[in-house]
CSV table of C-alpha atoms in Angstrom, one decimal:
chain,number,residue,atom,x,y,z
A,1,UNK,CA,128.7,175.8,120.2
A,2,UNK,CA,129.3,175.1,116.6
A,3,UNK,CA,133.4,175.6,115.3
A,4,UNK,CA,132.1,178.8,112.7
A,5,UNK,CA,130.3,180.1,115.8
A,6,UNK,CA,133.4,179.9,118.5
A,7,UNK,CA,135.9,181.0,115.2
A,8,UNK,CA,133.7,184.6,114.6
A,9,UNK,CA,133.8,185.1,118.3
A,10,UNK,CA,137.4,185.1,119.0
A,11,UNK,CA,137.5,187.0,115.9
A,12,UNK,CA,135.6,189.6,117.0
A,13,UNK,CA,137.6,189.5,120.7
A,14,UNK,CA,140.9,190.4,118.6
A,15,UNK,CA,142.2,193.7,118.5
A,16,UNK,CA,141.7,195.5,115.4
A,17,UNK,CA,145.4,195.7,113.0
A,18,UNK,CA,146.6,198.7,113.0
A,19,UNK,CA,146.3,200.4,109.5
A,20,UNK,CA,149.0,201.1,107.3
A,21,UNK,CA,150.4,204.4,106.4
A,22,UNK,CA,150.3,203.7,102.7
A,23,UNK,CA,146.2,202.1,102.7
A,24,UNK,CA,145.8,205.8,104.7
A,25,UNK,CA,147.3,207.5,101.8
A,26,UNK,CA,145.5,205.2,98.8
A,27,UNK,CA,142.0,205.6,100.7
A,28,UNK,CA,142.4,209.4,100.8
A,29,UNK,CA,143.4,209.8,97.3
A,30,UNK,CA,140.3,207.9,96.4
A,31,UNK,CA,137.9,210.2,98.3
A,32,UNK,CA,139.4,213.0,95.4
A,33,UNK,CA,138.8,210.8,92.4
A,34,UNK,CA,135.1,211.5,91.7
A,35,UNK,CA,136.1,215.1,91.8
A,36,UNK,CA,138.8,215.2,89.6
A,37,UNK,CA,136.7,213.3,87.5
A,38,UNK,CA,133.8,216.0,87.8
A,39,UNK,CA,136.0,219.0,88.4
A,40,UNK,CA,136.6,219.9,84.2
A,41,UNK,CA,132.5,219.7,83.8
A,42,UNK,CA,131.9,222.0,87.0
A,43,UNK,CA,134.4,224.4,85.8
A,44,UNK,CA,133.0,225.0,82.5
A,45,UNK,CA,129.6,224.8,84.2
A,46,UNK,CA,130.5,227.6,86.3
A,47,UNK,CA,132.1,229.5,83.7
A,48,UNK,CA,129.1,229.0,81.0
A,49,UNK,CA,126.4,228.5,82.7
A,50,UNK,CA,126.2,229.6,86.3
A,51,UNK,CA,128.5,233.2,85.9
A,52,UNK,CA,126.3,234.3,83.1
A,53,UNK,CA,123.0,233.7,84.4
A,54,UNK,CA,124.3,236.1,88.0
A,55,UNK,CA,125.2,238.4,85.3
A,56,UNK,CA,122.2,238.1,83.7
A,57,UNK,CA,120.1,238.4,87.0
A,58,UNK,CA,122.5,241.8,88.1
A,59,UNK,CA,122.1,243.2,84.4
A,60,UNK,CA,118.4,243.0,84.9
A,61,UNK,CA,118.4,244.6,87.9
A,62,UNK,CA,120.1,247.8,86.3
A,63,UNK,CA,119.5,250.4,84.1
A,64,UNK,CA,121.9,249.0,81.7
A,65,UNK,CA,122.7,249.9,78.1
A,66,UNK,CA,125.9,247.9,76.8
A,67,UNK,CA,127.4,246.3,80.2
A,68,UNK,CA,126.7,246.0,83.9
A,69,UNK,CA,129.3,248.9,84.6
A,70,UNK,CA,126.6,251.6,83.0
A,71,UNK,CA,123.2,252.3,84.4
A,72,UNK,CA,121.7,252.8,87.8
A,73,UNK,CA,120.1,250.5,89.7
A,74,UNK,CA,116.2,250.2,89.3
A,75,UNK,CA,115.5,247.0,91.0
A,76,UNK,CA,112.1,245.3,89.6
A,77,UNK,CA,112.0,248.1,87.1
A,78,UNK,CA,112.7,246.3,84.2
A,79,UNK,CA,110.6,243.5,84.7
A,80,UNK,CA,107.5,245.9,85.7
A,81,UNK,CA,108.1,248.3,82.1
A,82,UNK,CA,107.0,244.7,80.5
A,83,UNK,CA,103.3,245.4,81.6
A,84,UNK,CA,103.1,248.3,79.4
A,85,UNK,CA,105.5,246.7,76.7
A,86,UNK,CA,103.2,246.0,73.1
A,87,UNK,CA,105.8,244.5,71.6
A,88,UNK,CA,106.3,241.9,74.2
A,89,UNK,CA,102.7,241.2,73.7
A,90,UNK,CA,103.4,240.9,69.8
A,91,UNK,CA,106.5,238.7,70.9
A,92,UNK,CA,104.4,236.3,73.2
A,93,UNK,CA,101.9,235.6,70.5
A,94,UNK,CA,104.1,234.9,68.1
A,95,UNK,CA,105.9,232.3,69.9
A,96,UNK,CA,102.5,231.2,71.0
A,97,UNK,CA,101.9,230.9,67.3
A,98,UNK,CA,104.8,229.4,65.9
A,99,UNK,CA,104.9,226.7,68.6
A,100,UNK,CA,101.7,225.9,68.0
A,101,UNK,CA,102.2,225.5,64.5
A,102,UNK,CA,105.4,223.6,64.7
A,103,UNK,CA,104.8,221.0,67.1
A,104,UNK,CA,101.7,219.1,66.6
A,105,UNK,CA,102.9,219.7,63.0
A,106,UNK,CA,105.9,217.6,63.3
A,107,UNK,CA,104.8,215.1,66.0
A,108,UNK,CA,102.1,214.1,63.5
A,109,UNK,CA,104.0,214.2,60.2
A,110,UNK,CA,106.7,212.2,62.3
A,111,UNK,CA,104.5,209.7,63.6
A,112,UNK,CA,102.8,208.8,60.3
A,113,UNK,CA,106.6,208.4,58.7
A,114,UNK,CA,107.7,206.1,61.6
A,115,UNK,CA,104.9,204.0,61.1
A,116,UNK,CA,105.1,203.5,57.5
A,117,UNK,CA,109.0,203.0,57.5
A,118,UNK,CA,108.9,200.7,60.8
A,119,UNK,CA,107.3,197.7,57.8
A,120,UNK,CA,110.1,195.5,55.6
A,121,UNK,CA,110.4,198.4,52.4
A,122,UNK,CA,113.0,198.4,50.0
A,123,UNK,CA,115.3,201.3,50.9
A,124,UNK,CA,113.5,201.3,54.2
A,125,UNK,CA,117.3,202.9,55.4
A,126,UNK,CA,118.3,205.2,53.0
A,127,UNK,CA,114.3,207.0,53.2
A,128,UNK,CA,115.2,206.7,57.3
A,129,UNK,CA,118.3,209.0,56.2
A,130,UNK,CA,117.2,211.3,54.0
A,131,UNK,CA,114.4,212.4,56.3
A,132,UNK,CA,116.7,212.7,59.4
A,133,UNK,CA,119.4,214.4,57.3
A,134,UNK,CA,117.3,218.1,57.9
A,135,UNK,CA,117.7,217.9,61.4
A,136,UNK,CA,121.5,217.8,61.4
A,137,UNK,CA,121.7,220.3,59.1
A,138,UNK,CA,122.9,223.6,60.6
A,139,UNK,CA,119.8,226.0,61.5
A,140,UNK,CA,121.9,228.9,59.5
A,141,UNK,CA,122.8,226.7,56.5
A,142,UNK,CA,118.7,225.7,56.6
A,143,UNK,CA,117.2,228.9,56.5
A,144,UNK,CA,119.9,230.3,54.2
A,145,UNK,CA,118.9,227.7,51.1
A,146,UNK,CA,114.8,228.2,52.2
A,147,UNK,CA,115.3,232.2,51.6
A,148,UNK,CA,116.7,231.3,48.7
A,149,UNK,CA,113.5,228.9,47.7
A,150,UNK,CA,111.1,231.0,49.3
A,151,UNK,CA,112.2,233.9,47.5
A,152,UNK,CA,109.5,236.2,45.8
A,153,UNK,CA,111.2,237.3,43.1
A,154,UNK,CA,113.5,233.7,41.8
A,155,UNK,CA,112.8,231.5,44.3
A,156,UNK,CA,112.0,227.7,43.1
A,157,UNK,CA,108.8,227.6,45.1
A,158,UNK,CA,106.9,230.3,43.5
A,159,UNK,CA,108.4,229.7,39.7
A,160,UNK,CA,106.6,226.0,40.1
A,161,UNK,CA,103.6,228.0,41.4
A,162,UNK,CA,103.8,230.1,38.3
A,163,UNK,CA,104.6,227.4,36.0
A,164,UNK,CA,101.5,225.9,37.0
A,165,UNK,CA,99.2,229.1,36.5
A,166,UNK,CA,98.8,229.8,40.4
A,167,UNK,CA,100.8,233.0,40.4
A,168,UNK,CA,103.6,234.1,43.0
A,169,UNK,CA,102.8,234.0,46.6
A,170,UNK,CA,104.3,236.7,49.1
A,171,UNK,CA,106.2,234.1,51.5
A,172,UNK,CA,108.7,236.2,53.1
A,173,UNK,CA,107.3,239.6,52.5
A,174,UNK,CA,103.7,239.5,54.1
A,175,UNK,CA,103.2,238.9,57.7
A,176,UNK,CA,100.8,236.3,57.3
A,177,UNK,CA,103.0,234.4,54.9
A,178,UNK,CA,105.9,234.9,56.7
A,179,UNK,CA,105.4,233.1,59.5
A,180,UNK,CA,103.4,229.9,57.6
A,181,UNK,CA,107.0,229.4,56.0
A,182,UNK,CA,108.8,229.8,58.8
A,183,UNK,CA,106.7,226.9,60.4
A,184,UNK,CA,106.8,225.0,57.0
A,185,UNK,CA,110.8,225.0,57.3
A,186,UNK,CA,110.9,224.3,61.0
A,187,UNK,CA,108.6,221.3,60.4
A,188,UNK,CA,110.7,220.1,57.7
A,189,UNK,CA,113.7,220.4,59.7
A,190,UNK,CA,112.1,218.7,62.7
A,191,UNK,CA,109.9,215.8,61.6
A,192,UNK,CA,113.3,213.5,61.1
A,193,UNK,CA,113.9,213.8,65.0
A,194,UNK,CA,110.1,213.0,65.5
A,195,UNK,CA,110.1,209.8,63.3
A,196,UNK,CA,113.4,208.7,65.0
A,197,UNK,CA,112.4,208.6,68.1
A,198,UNK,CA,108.6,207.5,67.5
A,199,UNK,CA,111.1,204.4,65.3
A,200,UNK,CA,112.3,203.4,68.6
A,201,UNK,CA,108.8,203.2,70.7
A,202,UNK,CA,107.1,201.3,67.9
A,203,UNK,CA,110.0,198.9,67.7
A,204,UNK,CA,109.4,198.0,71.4
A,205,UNK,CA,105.4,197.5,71.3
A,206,UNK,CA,105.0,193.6,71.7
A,207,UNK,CA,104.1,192.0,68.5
A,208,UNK,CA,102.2,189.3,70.2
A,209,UNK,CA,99.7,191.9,71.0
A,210,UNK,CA,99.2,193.1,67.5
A,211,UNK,CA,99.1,189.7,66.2
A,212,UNK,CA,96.5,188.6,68.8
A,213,UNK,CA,94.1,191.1,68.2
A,214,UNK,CA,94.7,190.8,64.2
A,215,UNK,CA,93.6,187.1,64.8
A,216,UNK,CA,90.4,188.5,66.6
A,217,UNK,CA,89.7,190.5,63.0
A,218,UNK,CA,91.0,194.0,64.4
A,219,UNK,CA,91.7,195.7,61.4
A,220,UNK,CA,95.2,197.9,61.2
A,221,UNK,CA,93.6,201.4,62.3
A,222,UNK,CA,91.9,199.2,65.1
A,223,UNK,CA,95.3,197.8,66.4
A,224,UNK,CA,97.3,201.3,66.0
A,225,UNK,CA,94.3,202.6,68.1
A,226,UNK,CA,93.8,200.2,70.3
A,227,UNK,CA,97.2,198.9,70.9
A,228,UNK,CA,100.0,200.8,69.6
A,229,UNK,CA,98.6,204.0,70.3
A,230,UNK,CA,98.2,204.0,74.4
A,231,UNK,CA,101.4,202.5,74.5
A,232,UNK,CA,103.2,205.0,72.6
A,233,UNK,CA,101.7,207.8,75.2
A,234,UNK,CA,104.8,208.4,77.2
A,235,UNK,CA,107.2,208.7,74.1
A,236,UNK,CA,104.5,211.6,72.8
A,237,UNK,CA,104.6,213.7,76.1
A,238,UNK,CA,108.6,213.5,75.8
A,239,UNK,CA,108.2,214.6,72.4
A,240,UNK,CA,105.8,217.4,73.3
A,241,UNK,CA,108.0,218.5,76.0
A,242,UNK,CA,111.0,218.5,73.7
A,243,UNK,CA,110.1,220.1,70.9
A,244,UNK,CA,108.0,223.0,72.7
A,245,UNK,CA,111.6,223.6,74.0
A,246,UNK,CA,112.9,223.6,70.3
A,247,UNK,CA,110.2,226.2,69.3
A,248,UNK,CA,110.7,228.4,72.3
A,249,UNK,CA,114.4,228.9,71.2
A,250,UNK,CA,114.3,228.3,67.8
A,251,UNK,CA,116.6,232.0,66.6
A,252,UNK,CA,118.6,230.9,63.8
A,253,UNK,CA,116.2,230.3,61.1
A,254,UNK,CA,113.8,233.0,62.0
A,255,UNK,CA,116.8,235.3,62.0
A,256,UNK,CA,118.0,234.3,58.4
A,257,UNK,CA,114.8,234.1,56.9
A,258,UNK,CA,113.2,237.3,58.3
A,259,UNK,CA,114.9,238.8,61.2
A,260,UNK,CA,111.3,239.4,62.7
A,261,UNK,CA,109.9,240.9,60.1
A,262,UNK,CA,108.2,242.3,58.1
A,263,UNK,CA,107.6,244.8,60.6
A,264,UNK,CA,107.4,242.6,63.8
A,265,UNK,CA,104.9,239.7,62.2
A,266,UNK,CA,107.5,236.4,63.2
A,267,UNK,CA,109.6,238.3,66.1
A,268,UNK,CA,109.3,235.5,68.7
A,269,UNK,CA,110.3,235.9,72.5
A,270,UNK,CA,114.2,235.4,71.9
A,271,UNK,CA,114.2,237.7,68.7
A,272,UNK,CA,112.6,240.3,70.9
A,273,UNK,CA,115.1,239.3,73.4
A,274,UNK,CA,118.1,239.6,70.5
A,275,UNK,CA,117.3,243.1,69.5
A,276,UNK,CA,116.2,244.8,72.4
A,277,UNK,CA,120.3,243.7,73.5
A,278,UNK,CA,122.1,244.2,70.4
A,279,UNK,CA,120.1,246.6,68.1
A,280,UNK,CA,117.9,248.6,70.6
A,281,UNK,CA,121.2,248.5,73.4
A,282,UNK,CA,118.9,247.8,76.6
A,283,UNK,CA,121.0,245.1,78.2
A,284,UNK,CA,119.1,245.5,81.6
A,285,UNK,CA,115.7,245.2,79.8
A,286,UNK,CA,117.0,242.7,77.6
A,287,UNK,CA,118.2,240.6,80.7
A,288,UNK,CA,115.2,240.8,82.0
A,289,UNK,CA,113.2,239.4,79.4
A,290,UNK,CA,115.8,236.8,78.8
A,291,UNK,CA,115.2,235.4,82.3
A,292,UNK,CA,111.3,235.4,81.6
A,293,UNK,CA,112.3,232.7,78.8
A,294,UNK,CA,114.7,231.1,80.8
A,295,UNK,CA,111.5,231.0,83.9
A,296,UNK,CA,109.3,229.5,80.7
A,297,UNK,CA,111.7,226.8,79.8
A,298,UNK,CA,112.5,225.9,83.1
A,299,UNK,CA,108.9,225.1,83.5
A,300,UNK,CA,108.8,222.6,80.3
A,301,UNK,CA,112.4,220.8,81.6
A,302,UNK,CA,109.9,220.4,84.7
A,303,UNK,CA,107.0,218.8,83.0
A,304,UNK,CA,109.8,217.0,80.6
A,305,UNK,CA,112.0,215.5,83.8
A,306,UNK,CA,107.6,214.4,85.5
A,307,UNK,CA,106.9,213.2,82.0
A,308,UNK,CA,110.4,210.6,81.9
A,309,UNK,CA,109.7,209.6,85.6
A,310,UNK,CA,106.1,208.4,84.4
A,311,UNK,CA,107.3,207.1,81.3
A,312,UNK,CA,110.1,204.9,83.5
A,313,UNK,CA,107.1,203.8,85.3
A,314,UNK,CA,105.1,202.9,82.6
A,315,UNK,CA,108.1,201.0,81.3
């Protein structure tokens, strides 16, 4: 028997020292640590997040007009009067619309910036800034300055059209128009955000591979396709995910520009959802539609948490 073998023996044969009051006391107070840590975010959690949404859920389980101390209860009444609701119809198609129109809009406009300011340009930085600055701009501030552009009667927009011979266009006033220039603002206030993180994928492709196959004679379009492309997949279904969650809540520049209007041509789901509370006063209906959006973006943050696990695979 070896002298490390016949030491761990009589080691284990020894009664084990009793433990100390005070390493009793100091392992106990660590078990709390990671709470009190945690404790601050779980209160305003609870107090933001979780007691609103039971409110939300009891308020659209009621007959309610201004708070959940009015009304009867009607169970699944609210959510069955959406069958036979138009305007929720109207709503539904709008956001369908406008987040259609937004995001492959920005993605690509995005995607075609980050590639051309991912080469060595002159003022390759400042043009990086000055196309991210829209997105940090506040959405109120935003759709406050485009009225003002967009505007039929002095906006800039349509005294360029005239000085050019075109004649004014309605953008604000007619329903088609009106929701064309809400998705030409939203783009413009989104493609920054796009080119930024498209930036960061193309910085991690391998240039070896781009330099390889330009050695074989693959011309540029060839290597984006070929190369850059497939390996910038996960970043784009992130980005999907992402900004069809910006579109579905997007309020604050609709609600400057056109408050839904005219008539009920650009009132997306969370308008609907704004009015039917505020200016209608059918909080129980309201609530009930609000948790239909909350159902739909649950369902992205879904396919957005499966489309980071693959991308971390990928990776």
């Amino acid at each position: 028997m070896s002298l490390r073998t016949d030491t761990r023996d009589r080691a284990a044969t020894l009664p084990a020292s009793p433990e100390r009051p005070a390493d009793a006391r100091t392992r106990r107070r660590a078990r709390f640590v990671p709470y009190a840590f945690i404790g601050p975010a779980g209160l305003l959690f609870l107090a933001f997040s979780l007691v609103p949404i039971v409110i939300a859920i009891a308020l659209s389980l009621r007959d309610s007009s201004t708070s959940i101390t009015d009304g009867g209860w009607i169970g699944a009444g609210n959510f069955t009067a959406m069958t036979g609701d138009p305007l929720i119809v109207t709503a539904l198609r709008n956001t369908l619309v406008f987040t259609l129109g937004t995001v492959p809009t920005s993605m690509a406009i995005g995607l075609a910036l980050a590639v051309a300011l991912n080469r060595p340009l002159p003022g390759r930085g400042v043009f990086r800034a000055l196309f991210f600055v829209p997105m940090v701009a506040a959405g109120v501030v935003v759709g406050v300055v485009m009225s003002w552009i967009f505007n039929g009667d002095y906006g800039v927009v349509n005294n360029l059209l005239e000085a050019l011979g075109l004649g004014r266009l309605p953008w604000l006033t007619a329903p088609g128009w009106a929701m064309a220039t809400l998705v030409i603002v939203v783009v413009w206030t989104r493609i920054g955000f796009c080119m930024v993180i498209y930036l960061g994928a193309l910085q991690s492709v391998p240039a070896e591979l781009k330099e390889a196959a330009a050695i074989d004679g693959a011309s540029r379009w060839a290597r984006f396709r070929t190369i850059t492309w497939p390996l910038l997949r996960p970043t784009t279904s992130i980005l999907v995910i992402l900004n069809v969650v910006f579109s579905l809540q997007a309020f604050d520049v609709i609600y400057v520009m056109t408050g839904g209007g005219p008539g009920f041509s650009t009132t997306v789901l969370i308008q609907y959802v704004f009015r039917t509370a505020f200016i209608d006063a059918r909080m129980g209906y309201a609530a009930a539609l609000g948790l239909v959006l909350v159902a739909i973006l649950l369902v992205f943050t879904l396919l957005r948490q499966r489309a980071n696990r693959k991308a971390e695979e990928v990776l």
